[in-house]
C-alpha positions as a Markdown table, in Angstrom:
| # | Residue | x | y | z |
|---|---|---|---|---|
| 1 | Met | 0.2 | -0.1 | 0.3 |
| 2 | Leu | 2.6 | 2.4 | 1.0 |
| 3 | Glu | 4.3 | 1.5 | -2.6 |
| 4 | Cys | 0.7 | 2.7 | -4.0 |
| 5 | Lys | 0.7 | 6.0 | -2.1 |
| 6 | Arg | 4.1 | 7.1 | -3.7 |
| 7 | Glu | 3.5 | 6.0 | -7.3 |
| 8 | Leu | -0.6 | 7.4 | -7.0 |
| 9 | Pro | -0.2 | 11.1 | -6.4 |
| 10 | Ala | -4.2 | 11.3 | -5.8 |
| 11 | Leu | -3.5 | 9.5 | -3.0 |
| 12 | Ala | -1.8 | 12.0 | -1.4 |
| 13 | Ala | -3.6 | 13.6 | 1.7 |
| 14 | Asp | -4.3 | 17.3 | 0.3 |
| 15 | Ser | -6.3 | 15.4 | -2.8 |
| 16 | Ala | -9.8 | 15.8 | -3.0 |
| 17 | Phe | -12.1 | 13.5 | -1.5 |
| 18 | Thr | -15.7 | 12.9 | -2.5 |
| 19 | Val | -17.7 | 10.2 | -1.5 |
| 20 | Leu | -19.7 | 8.4 | -4.5 |
| 21 | Ser | -21.5 | 5.6 | -2.9 |
| 22 | Ala | -22.9 | 5.0 | 1.0 |
| 23 | Glu | -26.0 | 4.0 | 0.9 |
| 24 | Pro | -28.0 | 3.3 | 3.6 |
| 25 | Asn | -28.5 | -0.7 | 4.8 |
| 26 | Gln | -25.3 | -1.4 | 2.2 |
| 27 | Arg | -21.5 | -1.8 | 3.2 |
| 28 | Leu | -20.3 | -0.7 | -0.1 |
| 29 | Phe | -18.2 | 2.5 | 0.1 |
| 30 | Val | -17.0 | 4.1 | -2.9 |
| 31 | Phe | -15.3 | 7.9 | -3.1 |
| 32 | Lys | -13.2 | 9.4 | -5.3 |
| 33 | Arg | -9.6 | 10.4 | -4.6 |
| 34 | Glu | -8.5 | 13.5 | -7.5 |
| 35 | Asn | -5.6 | 16.2 | -7.9 |
| 36 | Ala | -4.5 | 18.9 | -10.7 |
| 37 | Thr | -2.9 | 15.3 | -12.2 |
| 38 | Gln | -4.9 | 12.4 | -11.4 |
| 39 | Asp | -8.3 | 10.8 | -10.3 |
| 40 | Leu | -9.0 | 7.3 | -8.8 |
| 41 | Ile | -11.3 | 5.6 | -7.5 |
| 42 | Val | -11.5 | 3.5 | -4.2 |
| 43 | Ala | -14.2 | 1.0 | -3.1 |
| 44 | Val | -14.5 | -1.1 | -0.3 |
| 45 | Asn | -16.8 | -4.2 | 0.3 |
| 46 | Pro | -16.4 | -5.4 | 4.1 |
| 47 | Ala | -19.5 | -7.6 | 3.3 |
| 48 | His | -19.8 | -11.3 | 3.1 |
| 49 | Ala | -21.4 | -10.9 | 0.0 |
| 50 | Thr | -20.2 | -9.6 | -3.7 |
| 51 | Ala | -20.8 | -6.1 | -4.3 |
| 52 | Glu | -21.1 | -4.2 | -7.7 |
| 53 | Tyr | -20.6 | -0.5 | -8.3 |
| 54 | Asp | -21.7 | 1.1 | -12.1 |
| 55 | Leu | -18.7 | 3.0 | -13.0 |
| 56 | Ala | -19.3 | 6.1 | -15.6 |
| 57 | Gln | -16.2 | 4.5 | -17.4 |
| 58 | Ala | -14.0 | 1.5 | -17.9 |
| 59 | Arg | -10.8 | 1.8 | -15.7 |
| 60 | Pro | -8.1 | -0.8 | -14.9 |
| 61 | Val | -7.8 | -2.1 | -11.5 |
| 62 | Arg | -4.4 | -1.1 | -10.1 |
| 63 | Phe | -4.2 | -2.3 | -6.8 |
| 64 | Ser | -6.5 | -4.6 | -4.8 |
| 65 | Ile | -6.8 | -6.9 | -1.6 |
| 66 | Gly | -9.4 | -9.8 | -2.1 |
| 67 | Ser | -11.6 | -10.1 | -5.6 |
| 68 | Ala | -11.8 | -7.5 | -7.5 |
| 69 | Arg | -12.4 | -7.0 | -11.2 |
| 70 | Val | -14.5 | -4.4 | -14.1 |
| 71 | Val | -16.6 | -6.0 | -16.1 |
| 72 | Gly | -17.9 | -3.6 | -19.2 |
| 73 | Thr | -18.4 | -0.4 | -17.0 |
| 74 | Thr | -19.1 | -2.4 | -13.7 |
| 75 | Leu | -16.9 | -2.9 | -10.8 |
| 76 | Lys | -17.5 | -6.4 | -8.8 |
| 77 | Leu | -16.0 | -6.7 | -5.8 |
| 78 | Gly | -15.9 | -10.5 | -4.0 |
| 79 | Pro | -16.4 | -10.4 | -0.2 |
| 80 | Gln | -14.1 | -8.4 | 1.9 |
| 81 | Ser | -12.5 | -6.9 | -0.3 |
| 82 | Phe | -10.9 | -3.3 | -1.4 |
| 83 | Ala | -9.6 | -1.7 | -4.5 |
| 84 | Ile | -8.1 | 0.8 | -6.5 |
| 85 | Leu | -8.9 | 2.2 | -9.8 |
């Protein structure tokens, strides 16, 4: 994770933070981190079931813990997983 922080400037402490998904009664939490040169989507699924999030556009998974993949423009996160796109 520390290597990601060095390689991805949008993870810096002074980057903007915007919540994209935090629905009541759902465990999936998705947010955007961005600065002048980069924007990233970070998704956390602490649930014991798979979760999905519709992205505005397809993005590659840059780092993940657990199962994370993008199919078309849908992010699919396995149970108890985390991804940076």
